[in-house]
Each structure stands twice: as structure tokens, then as C-alpha cells.
XYZ file of C-alpha atoms in Angstrom:
701
model
C 29.469 -17.243 -4.018
C 32.520 -19.478 -3.747
C 32.143 -23.118 -2.819
C 33.738 -24.581 0.283
C 34.328 -28.226 0.982
C 33.689 -30.031 4.245
C 37.060 -29.101 5.696
C 36.702 -25.372 5.069
C 35.558 -23.782 8.318
C 34.042 -20.289 8.168
C 34.652 -17.855 10.980
C 32.321 -16.053 13.353
C 32.941 -13.009 15.509
C 30.193 -13.821 17.986
C 32.585 -15.272 20.547
C 34.550 -13.124 23.041
C 38.052 -12.443 21.847
C 37.291 -11.953 18.154
C 37.121 -14.299 15.193
C 36.887 -18.040 15.782
C 36.559 -20.956 13.407
C 33.136 -22.598 13.274
C 33.346 -26.314 12.675
C 30.626 -27.587 10.372
C 29.823 -30.456 12.687
C 27.307 -30.861 15.479
C 27.094 -34.221 17.217
C 23.572 -33.625 18.515
C 22.364 -32.633 15.028
C 23.857 -35.778 13.468
C 22.556 -38.091 16.170
C 19.039 -36.673 16.020
C 18.575 -36.772 12.254
C 20.279 -40.135 11.797
C 17.821 -41.586 14.314
C 14.915 -39.917 12.506
C 16.028 -41.640 9.306
C 15.188 -38.533 7.269
C 17.216 -40.069 4.419
C 18.134 -43.732 3.906
C 21.295 -44.704 5.767
C 23.124 -45.288 2.469
C 22.538 -41.625 1.543
C 23.595 -40.088 4.851
C 27.205 -39.292 3.949
C 26.183 -37.742 0.613
C 23.445 -35.754 2.342
C 25.692 -34.530 5.155
C 28.577 -33.683 2.827
C 26.291 -31.434 0.772
C 24.976 -29.796 3.975
C 28.486 -28.569 4.764
C 29.111 -26.997 1.355
C 28.391 -23.362 0.619
C 25.068 -22.732 -1.073
C 25.137 -21.648 -4.740
C 23.782 -18.200 -5.542
C 20.292 -18.189 -7.055
C 18.243 -15.283 -8.359
C 14.892 -14.518 -9.955
C 14.012 -12.139 -12.750
C 11.195 -10.137 -11.190
C 8.647 -7.408 -11.812
C 4.921 -6.791 -12.069
C 5.244 -6.753 -15.871
C 5.692 -10.317 -17.136
C 6.515 -8.904 -20.575
C 9.449 -6.914 -19.160
C 10.673 -9.928 -17.161
C 10.762 -12.038 -20.326
C 12.724 -9.302 -22.113
C 15.357 -9.279 -19.365
C 15.490 -13.076 -19.460
C 16.091 -12.966 -23.209
C 18.862 -10.404 -22.715
C 20.496 -12.717 -20.177
C 20.146 -15.790 -22.408
C 21.262 -14.169 -25.654
C 23.832 -11.578 -24.619
C 25.553 -12.993 -21.522
C 25.190 -16.762 -21.041
C 26.739 -17.717 -24.440
C 29.942 -15.894 -23.445
C 30.165 -17.766 -20.120
C 30.540 -21.219 -21.663
C 33.797 -23.144 -22.206
C 35.717 -20.946 -19.762
C 38.591 -22.457 -17.797
C 40.125 -20.969 -14.674
C 43.365 -22.290 -13.185
C 43.029 -25.452 -15.237
C 39.398 -26.205 -14.337
C 36.299 -25.660 -16.428
C 33.947 -23.063 -14.978
C 30.247 -23.918 -14.959
C 28.054 -21.276 -16.644
C 24.825 -20.019 -15.035
C 21.993 -22.531 -15.355
C 18.218 -22.240 -15.273
C 16.287 -23.857 -12.447
C 14.409 -26.472 -14.511
C 11.224 -26.380 -12.445
C 10.729 -22.586 -12.348
C 8.237 -21.341 -14.985
C 9.429 -19.461 -18.085
C 13.131 -19.752 -17.239
C 12.979 -16.802 -14.827
C 15.136 -18.354 -12.050
C 18.863 -19.072 -12.330
C 21.705 -20.606 -10.335
C 25.403 -19.668 -10.255
C 28.169 -21.955 -8.949
C 31.138 -19.674 -9.580
C 33.654 -18.420 -7.039
C 34.181 -14.720 -6.351
C 37.729 -14.781 -7.740
C 36.529 -15.988 -11.133
C 33.823 -13.338 -11.264
C 36.249 -10.562 -10.403
C 39.106 -11.557 -12.697
C 37.396 -13.265 -15.632
C 36.260 -10.586 -18.068
C 33.101 -12.399 -19.297
C 31.967 -13.049 -15.720
C 32.850 -9.485 -14.652
C 30.596 -8.224 -17.455
C 27.872 -10.615 -16.315
C 28.225 -9.379 -12.737
C 27.802 -5.789 -13.923
C 24.519 -6.805 -15.571
C 23.317 -8.460 -12.349
C 24.243 -5.454 -10.213
C 22.532 -2.930 -12.487
C 19.335 -4.983 -12.812
C 19.286 -5.698 -9.072
C 19.602 -1.989 -8.257
C 16.319 -1.260 -10.060
C 14.528 -4.372 -8.782
C 14.493 -6.401 -12.002
C 16.572 -9.149 -10.408
C 16.195 -10.410 -6.859
C 18.560 -12.767 -5.097
C 16.523 -15.525 -3.454
C 17.273 -19.033 -2.268
C 15.938 -21.621 -4.725
C 13.791 -23.547 -2.222
C 12.250 -20.292 -1.018
C 10.704 -19.830 -4.468
C 8.599 -23.012 -4.236
C 5.733 -22.099 -1.819
C 4.297 -19.178 -3.863
C 4.390 -21.272 -7.042
C 2.325 -24.049 -5.449
C -0.389 -21.556 -4.447
C -1.178 -20.884 -8.133
C -2.228 -17.285 -7.450
C -4.564 -15.715 -10.015
C -5.013 -12.025 -10.815
C -8.409 -11.806 -9.062
C -7.405 -13.524 -5.819
C -7.284 -12.079 -2.319
C -3.976 -13.316 -0.881
C -2.389 -13.054 2.567
C 1.178 -13.824 3.613
C 0.932 -14.180 7.395
C 4.690 -14.192 8.130
C 5.962 -12.101 5.245
C 9.358 -10.611 6.184
C 11.869 -10.364 4.595
C 9.524 -10.349 1.607
C 10.914 -12.450 -1.245
C 7.908 -14.794 -1.267
C 5.533 -11.835 -0.935
C 7.131 -10.357 -4.051
C 6.309 -13.551 -5.950
C 2.689 -13.336 -4.800
C 2.453 -9.714 -5.995
C 3.954 -10.630 -9.357
C 1.408 -13.432 -9.757
C -1.491 -11.053 -9.065
C -0.072 -8.644 -11.655
C 0.105 -11.296 -14.371
C -2.527 -9.230 -16.230
C -2.476 -5.511 -16.992
C -5.215 -4.396 -14.591
C -5.587 -6.998 -11.811
C -8.403 -6.941 -9.262
C -6.651 -9.141 -6.712
C -5.010 -7.873 -3.521
C -2.094 -9.009 -1.373
C -1.936 -8.527 2.408
C 1.631 -8.893 3.684
C 1.839 -9.263 7.464
C 4.688 -9.579 9.920
C 4.581 -9.563 13.712
C 7.886 -7.723 14.132
C 7.377 -3.961 13.793
C 10.867 -3.183 12.550
C 10.982 -6.095 10.124
C 7.619 -5.089 8.684
C 9.277 -1.856 7.563
C 12.195 -3.823 6.107
C 9.612 -5.867 4.216
C 8.376 -2.666 2.570
C 11.791 -2.069 0.978
C 11.649 -5.502 -0.652
C 8.148 -5.155 -2.116
C 7.946 -1.399 -2.696
C 10.067 -1.664 -5.848
C 7.198 -3.577 -7.492
C 5.024 -0.433 -7.439
C 1.817 -2.325 -6.688
C -1.318 -0.413 -5.641
C -2.848 -3.814 -4.800
C -0.608 -4.369 -1.756
C -1.099 -3.534 1.920
C 1.408 -4.296 4.697
C 0.244 -4.966 8.274
C 1.905 -5.566 11.641
C 0.162 -8.244 13.750
C 0.808 -11.493 15.557
C -0.042 -14.102 12.893
C -1.574 -16.383 15.543
C -4.252 -13.756 16.206
C -4.479 -11.954 12.885
C -7.738 -9.947 13.044
C -10.721 -10.291 10.767
C -10.892 -7.435 8.251
C -14.300 -5.866 7.661
C -15.087 -5.022 4.033
C -18.631 -3.626 4.351
C -20.277 -1.068 6.628
C -23.133 -3.344 7.616
C -23.567 -7.012 8.382
C -20.946 -9.664 9.031
C -18.984 -9.098 5.846
C -15.318 -9.920 6.420
C -12.474 -10.514 4.019
C -11.794 -14.180 3.284
C -8.745 -15.163 1.284
C -8.426 -17.298 -1.839
C -4.789 -18.038 -1.015
C -2.883 -18.061 2.285
C 0.869 -18.466 2.809
C 2.078 -19.605 6.230
C 5.878 -19.593 5.974
C 6.102 -19.886 9.736
C 8.853 -19.087 12.246
C 11.044 -22.165 12.582
C 14.352 -23.393 13.969
C 15.883 -22.866 10.529
C 18.255 -25.825 10.548
C 17.574 -26.354 6.836
C 19.565 -23.168 6.175
C 22.803 -24.718 7.404
C 24.509 -24.097 4.043
C 24.133 -20.314 4.265
C 23.683 -19.816 8.027
C 26.786 -21.315 9.594
C 25.601 -20.557 13.127
C 23.251 -23.542 12.814
C 26.234 -25.820 13.390
C 27.175 -24.068 16.604
C 23.735 -23.380 18.055
C 21.567 -26.330 17.019
C 19.477 -27.777 19.843
C 16.428 -30.037 20.081
C 14.876 -27.314 22.252
C 14.462 -25.062 19.203
C 11.910 -27.185 17.409
C 10.004 -28.174 20.548
C 9.611 -24.541 21.602
C 8.080 -23.492 18.280
C 5.757 -26.441 17.686
C 2.619 -24.926 19.278
C 3.184 -21.494 17.721
C 3.376 -23.151 14.313
C 0.099 -24.997 14.915
C -1.579 -21.754 15.989
C -0.437 -19.862 12.879
C -1.500 -22.674 10.556
C -4.870 -22.915 12.284
C -5.421 -19.165 11.987
C -4.518 -19.285 8.316
C -7.086 -22.024 7.713
C -9.748 -19.901 9.432
C -8.972 -16.965 7.144
C -9.124 -19.171 4.025
C -12.227 -19.418 1.839
C -13.801 -22.825 1.229
C -12.184 -24.049 -1.964
C -9.110 -21.917 -1.288
C -5.518 -23.106 -0.956
C -2.957 -22.622 1.795
C 0.755 -23.426 1.841
C 2.490 -24.269 5.117
C 6.290 -24.176 4.899
C 9.436 -24.135 7.022
C 13.168 -24.090 6.403
C 13.568 -26.897 8.948
C 14.315 -30.614 8.687
C 12.578 -31.406 11.963
C 9.374 -33.492 11.713
C 8.199 -31.915 14.999
C 7.935 -28.590 13.117
C 6.722 -30.157 9.897
C 4.685 -33.360 9.622
C 3.583 -33.235 13.275
C 2.109 -29.748 12.747
C 0.393 -30.738 9.498
C -1.094 -33.902 11.022
C -2.451 -32.018 14.024
C -4.093 -29.392 11.795
C -5.851 -32.055 9.712
C -7.077 -33.748 12.905
C -8.394 -30.461 14.274
C -10.342 -29.656 11.116
C -11.961 -33.111 10.925
C -12.236 -33.605 7.197
C -12.770 -29.964 6.281
C -9.214 -29.570 4.972
C -7.066 -31.959 2.978
C -3.387 -32.235 2.084
C -3.001 -31.939 -1.694
C -0.817 -34.354 -3.650
C 1.669 -32.112 -5.510
C 3.442 -34.877 -7.431
C 2.418 -33.476 -10.827
C 3.194 -29.858 -9.957
C 6.500 -28.149 -10.836
C 7.954 -30.791 -13.194
C 11.705 -31.100 -12.753
C 11.661 -30.431 -9.000
C 13.093 -33.339 -7.020
C 11.148 -33.826 -3.831
C 10.709 -36.520 -1.155
C 7.457 -37.630 0.459
C 6.458 -36.507 3.919
C 7.462 -38.710 6.855
C 4.720 -40.837 8.426
C 6.716 -41.832 11.493
C 9.280 -40.061 13.672
C 10.770 -39.984 17.141
C 10.521 -37.315 19.824
C 13.495 -36.264 21.934
C 13.026 -34.250 25.111
C 15.067 -31.301 26.285
C 17.022 -33.753 28.435
C 18.223 -35.358 25.165
C 16.370 -38.579 25.947
C 13.964 -40.226 23.521
C 10.353 -40.159 24.698
C 7.600 -42.712 24.135
C 4.646 -40.608 25.260
C 3.666 -37.044 26.078
C 5.415 -36.038 29.273
C 7.912 -33.512 30.583
C 5.792 -30.756 29.024
C 5.919 -32.225 25.501
C 2.470 -31.947 23.783
C 0.872 -35.104 22.415
C 0.725 -33.413 18.993
C 4.500 -33.761 18.704
C 4.205 -37.546 18.478
C 3.290 -39.696 15.483
C -0.081 -41.282 16.281
C -0.397 -43.932 13.577
C -2.957 -42.087 11.453
C -0.491 -40.066 9.399
C -1.016 -42.029 6.157
C -4.784 -41.650 6.466
C -4.335 -37.917 7.078
C -2.375 -37.532 3.839
C 0.941 -36.571 5.450
C 2.815 -38.449 2.712
C 1.659 -35.709 0.335
C 3.917 -33.205 2.110
C 7.113 -32.268 0.264
C 10.654 -32.475 1.636
C 13.491 -30.822 -0.295
C 17.015 -32.054 0.545
C 20.352 -30.368 -0.277
C 21.956 -33.313 -2.085
C 19.080 -33.850 -4.521
C 19.560 -30.635 -6.541
C 22.200 -28.565 -4.723
C 19.815 -26.440 -2.620
C 19.009 -25.757 0.997
C 16.546 -27.950 2.887
C 12.862 -27.060 2.936
C 9.442 -28.429 3.868
C 6.226 -27.528 2.015
C 2.620 -28.658 2.346
C -0.310 -27.568 0.183
C -3.738 -27.586 1.860
C -7.156 -27.221 0.270
C -10.096 -26.114 2.376
C -13.046 -28.360 1.594
C -15.640 -26.660 3.820
C -16.061 -24.012 6.503
C -15.442 -25.011 10.108
C -18.489 -23.455 11.750
C -19.365 -26.721 13.504
C -15.812 -27.822 14.235
C -14.780 -28.022 17.884
C -11.293 -27.843 19.374
C -9.441 -31.144 19.255
C -7.941 -31.566 22.679
C -7.402 -29.191 25.602
C -6.435 -25.546 25.473
C -2.834 -25.059 24.476
C -0.303 -22.640 25.843
C 1.224 -20.324 23.257
C 4.967 -20.582 22.868
C 7.620 -17.919 23.168
C 9.701 -17.737 20.010
C 11.990 -14.714 20.425
C 14.944 -16.427 22.088
C 14.917 -19.468 19.822
C 14.845 -17.469 16.606
C 17.429 -14.936 17.726
C 19.984 -17.565 18.669
C 19.508 -19.455 15.391
C 19.507 -16.436 13.093
C 16.378 -17.626 11.308
C 14.992 -15.411 8.540
C 11.607 -15.817 10.179
C 11.909 -13.762 13.353
C 8.190 -13.213 13.847
C 7.429 -12.137 17.404
C 4.033 -12.942 18.902
C 2.695 -10.007 20.846
C 1.814 -12.381 23.684
C 4.293 -12.859 26.526
C 3.531 -16.570 26.454
C 1.667 -16.580 29.772
C -1.979 -16.779 28.666
C -3.900 -19.717 27.253
C -5.526 -19.668 23.814
C -7.898 -22.203 22.243
C -6.112 -23.803 19.313
C -9.293 -23.595 17.215
C -10.571 -20.186 18.256
C -11.780 -17.336 16.049
C -10.373 -14.263 17.835
C -12.270 -11.011 17.693
C -10.291 -7.957 16.577
C -9.145 -5.830 19.483
C -8.306 -2.094 19.517
C -4.640 -1.435 18.876
C -2.618 -1.002 22.047
C 0.249 1.491 22.176
C 3.680 -0.083 21.824
C 7.121 0.951 22.887
C 8.584 2.952 20.015
C 11.344 1.166 18.121
C 14.059 2.641 15.988
C 12.787 2.407 12.421
C 14.333 3.037 8.989
C 14.859 6.751 8.345
C 12.156 6.858 5.656
C 9.532 4.922 7.634
C 6.136 6.609 7.552
C 4.013 6.209 10.692
C 1.305 8.702 9.698
C -2.349 7.588 9.312
C -4.051 6.819 6.001
C -6.655 9.429 5.033
C -8.714 9.144 1.837
C -9.404 12.323 -0.148
C -12.884 13.309 -1.351
C -13.270 12.645 -5.070
C -14.121 16.316 -5.662
C -11.213 17.755 -3.686
C -9.885 20.922 -5.421
C -6.371 19.462 -5.644
C -7.670 16.387 -7.455
C -9.747 18.543 -9.774
C -6.662 20.602 -10.619
C -4.507 17.531 -11.334
C -7.221 15.877 -13.436
C -7.648 18.965 -15.599
C -3.914 19.622 -15.983
C -3.002 16.043 -16.960
C -6.226 15.296 -18.917
C -7.046 12.236 -16.827
C -10.228 10.434 -17.861
C -13.296 10.245 -15.643
C -13.037 6.452 -15.369
C -10.057 6.742 -13.007
C -11.208 5.737 -9.461
C -10.699 9.070 -7.669
C -12.077 7.699 -4.389
C -8.939 5.567 -4.058
C -6.596 8.534 -3.565
C -5.179 9.080 -0.083
C -2.608 11.015 1.922
C -0.449 10.095 4.902
C -1.016 12.763 7.534
C -3.419 13.465 10.392
C -5.050 16.487 8.700
C -6.208 14.539 5.655
C -5.103 17.332 3.336
C -2.701 16.886 0.380
C 0.502 18.549 1.530
C 3.447 16.586 0.158
C 2.385 13.332 -1.566
C -0.827 11.824 -2.937
C -1.045 8.016 -3.011
C -3.248 5.605 -4.940
C -4.542 2.214 -3.792
C -6.637 -0.256 -5.724
C -10.383 0.359 -5.095
C -10.688 -3.075 -3.491
C -8.367 -1.885 -0.709
C -10.436 1.207 0.111
C -12.828 -0.556 2.554
C -9.985 -2.719 3.871
C -8.181 0.409 5.098
C -11.028 2.810 5.857
C -13.188 0.372 7.860
C -10.382 -1.169 9.922
C -7.947 1.627 10.775
C -8.632 1.317 14.534
C -8.329 -2.491 14.637
C -5.598 -3.267 12.114
C -2.127 -1.766 12.184
C -1.461 -0.795 8.576
C 2.190 -0.026 7.809
C 2.164 0.551 4.065
C -0.324 0.811 1.240
C -0.471 2.482 -2.129
C 1.913 3.923 -4.681
C 2.978 7.542 -4.991
C 0.936 9.234 -7.686
C 1.775 12.939 -7.247
C 4.345 14.952 -5.303
C 4.110 18.679 -4.571
C 6.548 21.012 -6.346
C 6.455 24.373 -4.582
C 8.091 26.345 -7.428
C 5.045 25.873 -9.677
C 2.578 28.260 -8.076
C 0.034 29.477 -10.622
C -0.041 26.195 -12.563
C -0.533 22.632 -11.348
C 2.205 22.194 -8.696
C 1.821 18.377 -8.503
C 4.423 16.263 -10.313
C 3.630 12.749 -11.532
C 5.765 10.143 -9.751
C 7.404 7.265 -11.602
C 5.638 4.783 -9.289
C 2.264 5.925 -10.572
C 3.247 6.566 -14.170
C 1.824 3.305 -15.553
C -1.471 3.689 -13.653
C -2.078 7.268 -14.811
C -0.954 6.625 -18.374
C -3.738 4.068 -18.875
C -6.329 6.719 -17.989
C -5.195 9.698 -20.062
C -8.099 11.150 -22.049
C -7.139 11.607 -25.689
C -10.264 13.255 -26.992
C -9.979 15.803 -29.783
C -9.301 19.265 -28.444
C -7.774 18.113 -25.184
C -4.328 19.424 -24.333
C -2.777 16.071 -23.523
C 0.558 16.191 -21.720
C 2.108 13.376 -23.773
C 5.128 13.827 -26.038
C 6.843 11.253 -28.227
C 10.428 10.693 -29.258
C 12.733 8.073 -30.749
C 15.570 6.108 -29.175
C 18.223 8.645 -30.236
C 16.534 11.418 -28.248
C 15.979 9.093 -25.303
C 19.691 8.268 -25.232
C 20.516 11.982 -25.195
C 18.135 12.531 -22.278
C 19.805 9.658 -20.402
C 23.225 11.228 -20.794
C 22.500 14.950 -20.342
C 20.702 16.773 -17.565
C 18.467 19.660 -18.673
C 19.457 19.981 -22.347
C 18.250 23.375 -23.591
C 15.534 23.528 -26.196
C 17.944 24.942 -28.785
C 20.237 21.933 -28.244
C 17.588 19.353 -29.163
C 18.119 17.852 -32.619
C 14.683 16.248 -32.864
C 12.572 19.210 -34.034
C 9.328 17.246 -33.971
C 10.006 16.431 -30.321
C 10.821 20.101 -29.642
C 7.595 21.311 -31.250
C 5.579 18.993 -29.015
C 7.306 20.456 -25.946
C 6.738 24.052 -27.054
C 3.014 23.380 -27.349
C 2.822 22.547 -23.620
C 3.159 24.651 -20.492
C 5.824 24.143 -17.846
C 5.491 21.030 -15.699
C 5.583 17.263 -15.761
C 4.786 15.378 -18.993
C 4.516 11.754 -20.123
C 7.303 10.736 -22.509
C 6.360 7.949 -24.946
C 9.197 6.040 -26.622
C 8.540 3.473 -29.328
C 9.304 0.068 -27.815
C 9.890 -1.592 -31.179
C 7.738 -3.622 -33.543
C 4.914 -5.339 -31.685
C 5.850 -3.806 -28.319
C 3.898 -1.227 -26.360
C 5.458 2.235 -25.942
C 7.819 2.718 -23.014
C 6.624 5.600 -20.821
C 8.764 7.832 -18.601
C 8.104 10.926 -16.476
C 9.765 14.027 -17.947
C 10.098 17.629 -16.824
C 9.247 20.402 -19.283
C 10.989 23.498 -17.976
C 10.918 27.097 -19.123
C 13.806 26.576 -21.536
C 14.992 22.988 -21.083
C 13.815 19.444 -20.523
C 14.848 16.615 -18.188
C 14.158 12.884 -17.940
C 13.024 12.264 -14.369
C 14.669 8.964 -13.486
C 16.834 7.989 -10.505
C 20.443 7.236 -11.437
C 19.978 3.463 -10.998
C 17.136 3.425 -13.522
C 19.163 5.522 -15.950
C 22.127 3.143 -15.719
C 19.844 0.150 -16.312
C 18.204 1.818 -19.301
C 21.566 2.606 -20.880
C 22.792 -0.945 -20.343
C 19.705 -2.876 -21.443
C 18.425 -0.691 -24.288
C 21.597 0.966 -25.582
C 24.180 -1.672 -24.526
C 26.287 1.012 -22.824
C 28.321 -0.509 -19.983
C 30.483 1.000 -17.255
C 28.531 4.252 -17.124
C 30.574 6.803 -15.120
C 29.133 7.574 -11.708
C 26.747 4.597 -11.829
C 24.570 6.253 -14.415
C 24.808 9.877 -13.270
C 23.982 12.278 -16.062
C 26.272 15.063 -17.129
C 25.384 18.149 -15.112
C 25.189 21.626 -16.533
C 27.714 24.037 -15.043
C 24.919 26.380 -13.963
C 21.366 25.269 -13.130
C 19.795 27.718 -15.595
C 16.554 26.979 -17.415
C 17.214 29.316 -20.359
C 19.848 31.754 -21.533
C 17.648 34.758 -20.841
C 16.514 33.711 -17.356
C 18.397 34.377 -14.114
C 20.104 31.546 -12.295
C 17.798 29.870 -9.788
C 18.647 29.171 -6.193
C 18.967 25.555 -5.045
C 15.633 25.651 -3.218
C 13.803 27.008 -6.256
C 15.447 24.918 -8.983
C 13.321 22.477 -10.981
C 13.720 18.804 -10.063
C 16.986 17.223 -11.202
C 17.588 13.575 -11.968
C 18.328 13.025 -8.285
C 15.305 14.972 -7.001
C 12.527 13.549 -9.136
C 10.937 11.507 -6.348
C 9.864 12.647 -2.917
C 12.186 10.016 -1.530
C 15.291 8.910 -3.402
C 14.969 5.340 -4.646
C 16.614 2.846 -2.310
C 18.723 -0.095 -3.412
C 16.927 -3.412 -2.978
C 18.224 -5.652 -0.215
C 19.235 -8.965 -1.773
C 20.780 -10.762 1.139
């Protein structure tokens, strides 16, 4: 988070012998981009100086509830930012956090403060505590500012079908999910794909915190992403309203956060990825509906990876796609026009005038770039608004390409593994091809059966089991529906399990009904990695009554469908903020210890098991709903410790909670004074056992 000047040289341990200083200079980099004239010569020194400075920290306030995001923003603005103004440190004024002026609703912020100030300045230390707590529960996500732009340009609506073809690590996918969930009950879906099997599981950790039943994660080469059937008969395949192609690239625009760029930069990187980038963009355009929008983006400065790819795609589609002028979009964002002329350097470091030495003709400017609309591309430079470098293009598909023919000969697909590994790019997508076969650049590949792969080491909680939908009249579903008084309008056919038997054993998941045919009709052709939210988990100590506990992931979905007809025994109890604070602090308070007698009477009217706890959210706000355990003689709020700490901080303004929000434990896990102590295996769920899997901290690197 601290800022370095040009003469501060970070260290790397990649070299034999231990730590070495990395000089933030690269003669080949400077020569290449000076010759390309990516900025006017008078700006070069300012541009290059900013490239060598450490990138400020930026973050977004996130979540599938826009209302909750605005509440957290208001907390930040009203209770933290005012105390971070007019602070001096070692004789210099410290800049407070600032909003990114072009991000909607003030939900993105930038910090230019060194680590020492944050640690030793009390106001900033308090602010850091707020960031840590909100990040732990997924309400704040650290994300580079320029990385936030592509999803915003897509203008995703709540009914759209959206695909992110190169999704890992997942920050842009999270924005797409949030856009779909801009309304309470969205009908849109998001397909998040990544070609790297291990990284597709890492992607899940980034997006899982959003608890979206409208999301599915797949693992395919983006160049050959298969068509997804959505009907049993006919040629009915899923077409997307929005497509994001944030493609693998050389990543030299990340030089401010990825210092290895200075050591490893080579012209070979961009040349090697050029054809792969064309293939991914072309595939994305095939998957797009007529009238739909697609964003192509890279974190590279190189026109070979940027304008050359865009120009070739427009040529190939012969008037059926256009590059959209984004000048009026995102007011406050400083951007430069796309380049309409550039030079090409070969691997021998010599400038080339024509396609030779294995360099495709599509790498070269051909004089038609203005006519093709390449000027409408967007270039983001570090010195314009203290960011990284980025390239973004917004396409609109005018018509289908049924009569379009390939422009030019068949192209050989590129290998990308070595280039991306050596440059440390965030986009390490790995085509499943070995690079030896030829593919038409304008082909519509047919889905192929999944081939077995060499097993990789995956995260410990990765689930590789198949998706099996449950019959709507399954006895387990009937039991849960009766016990929790769930209304008949809930889509029961969208419940599934993750095991080969297809029987509910441990967890029952829910996916949006629109995803049912996507999964059930394509399970042999598409490699699905993740879908659905946890709705119920089995609690073996509850034999004789409904043994399925409601999970916090599915709480909001189920709560909307609770039947509240007269005579129904609804498992909903209500309390005020005082009782909620007690439940946050104390694990399993006994019934006779509860001061709120109205709350106690509601509990006594219900049988043992999970209940919905409603807490008044204040005037004009909807109730806040939590999962709660009603035991034989006590009660417990079923929240992970991170959520408890966040609740105490945001709602009750209680900071520095001991044990990161751990509740006070009872000395003996006893449900009532007249019941015997229970063994560990038979005890009701504690605050740390309320989910089948303990909530993971969100990666924010």
C-alpha cells in the first residue's frame, strides 16, 4: 500500500542465491513503446515515471443486495472518512480515501496511504479494521481500478444471459453477478468459465460469497467453448445477451503491481498470444445474440494484442459486428482513443514491414483501421488517473453470421502456457490444445464428449461429484416443505445434490430454474465445476423430526417463499436489536436467561430445529433475517465468526471483538439444566459448525 518512487527497487527471490533487486527499467520495453508512440513524446517521461510507482490500493463495496452495499458505503462515508481528513504524518499531509469518480453510486474507492501510517495512525488503524472485517464476509473486495471497467461497459440487466469466457480469478465475474442481482428475484444467469482446472476452483472462492443461485462455473478452453443445449428437441442452444472476453495477455500493463514485468518483458509475449486472442474473441462473437454486447479487454499496452485483434475480428465478421463509441459512458473516466497505426517487431528484435518470419498478416495495420472503428477502442494509461494500464473495446453484434466465411487461411492456435507463466499474468488460461492442430478462425465447433484429464491437486473443499436433480415429490423435500411451511410456488424441480447416487445425503442445493436445462441436458458435454447455493444440510442428531438445517446461503431464497397462512406453524420468530446483540455475544443462552419474554414465548411454541430469525431493520428497511437454532433448552444464532464480527461492528459499533468475533462459550455444552451433557458428535450445531463447510476468507490479492 506504500508508494515507491522510481529509484526504489523491489526485490525478487526468483533468482538463484536468494533475494535480488529488480530494477524498474527494461531497455527493450522502452524502445518498443517509444517507437509505437503510444503516448506523445512530450508525455513519455511522465508516463514512464508513473509506471514505476507502486499502484494505489483500490476496493469495491460488493454484494448481490444493492441496498446493503449502499448501507456499507454510507457507513464508510459517514463514520470513517471524516476522521481521515487533515491528518499529518512526519510533517506531511496524508491523503484520505477517495471515491473513483466514474464508478456508479460511489461504491469504488482508492487509498494512497503507506502501511506505516495505517498501522500507527489511530484513525487509519480503525479504518483498516473496518476494511478487514467487511472483506472477511465479502462486503468489500480489493480490485484494481481498471479491472472494474469492462463489466460496467456491458450494462448487464437482471434478465440477461451472461458469459465470462476467461473468468479467473473472478473479480469481474463478481461484478456481472451483482449486476444480474440488481433486482430482488432476477431471471438472468451468469456462466463463468476458465480453461485452467485448478484456477476454476479458485474462481469459486471469489464468487461463492455472493450466494447466487443464478451462477454456474465451467472448465473449458475459451477458444472452443461448447454450445449449451437448453431444450430436449430441435436446435435450441443458449445464446448470450452479454459476453466478456478478458483474454490471456502478456500483462505488461500490470507493471505497477507485477514487478516481474520489468525483468521478463519480451516482444515474443504479445506475438505468441495474438492468434489465441483472435480465436477467443471470435468464439465470443459466435456465442453472442444479435443485438447483444461483448467486451474485449487486456491488461496489455501492446497494439498487437489490442487494436490488431479488434481490427481482424471486425474484418472477419464483415459488417455484422461494430465497435461501439463509449465516449459518453462512465463520465469522469479519462481514456485515450484506440491506435490506428502501429509497428510490428519480430522475435529477432527487428522491425518488420510485411508478414514474414511466421508473423501473421493480422498483426499489421492495414490502413482500414479508421473505417473499422478502431478509434472507438479505449486505452487507459497510468499517468492519467493513477491506475494500471488497460485496453477495452465494446462490440455490438448487428446480425448473425450464418453466411459469413473465414477471412483468410486457417490459422494455427498458439501455445500460451509458457508466456503467461513467465510474466505472472492474472489470466493464465490454458487451451486444452497442444498447439499442433489447425483450427478455422471462424468455425462453429461442435461440442465433444469430455475426455479424462490428469488429476490435479485441488483445494481441500473442491467438489468433483456430479450434479443430480431431485424429483419434486422426493420424500425428503416433502418433509422439509412441511416442516418449514414453504409455499407451493417454490420451484422444487431446481433442487439438486452432488453425488453419484442422486439421493440427499449431506447437502441439498438450489439453482435458478433457468439453469436446470443448462446442467441436465449438457452434463456429458460441458464440464460443470460449480452451481447452486446450499439450501439444507443434514443434522444427524434430529432423527424423528426434520433433520435438515437451513443454510445461511439459502436463507434469503427460502424466506421469500414461507407460507404465512392462518393455522400454519411457521418457523419464524422475531426479536429486537438488544436480543440480537445478546445472541451475537453468547453461544447457546438458556431459555431462562433470555430477557425478551415475547421472544421466548415464540421459541417455546416451536419444536426443536432450525428457525428463521427476523430482526427489525429500522424505519423503511426490510427485516434482517438470520438462521437460528432452537434447541431443547437453549437457542443459538447460526453465523460464522466473521459474520458475527461484521454484524457487531456495523450494527452495534463494537470494535476489536475478542477472538475475531468468537462468541462466549458455555463451560459445558448442555442444552438444559435437566438434560445430560451431550457428546461432541451429538451436540447441536455451534457458531462454528452451522455450515457444512466453514466459511472461507475471500482472497483479495
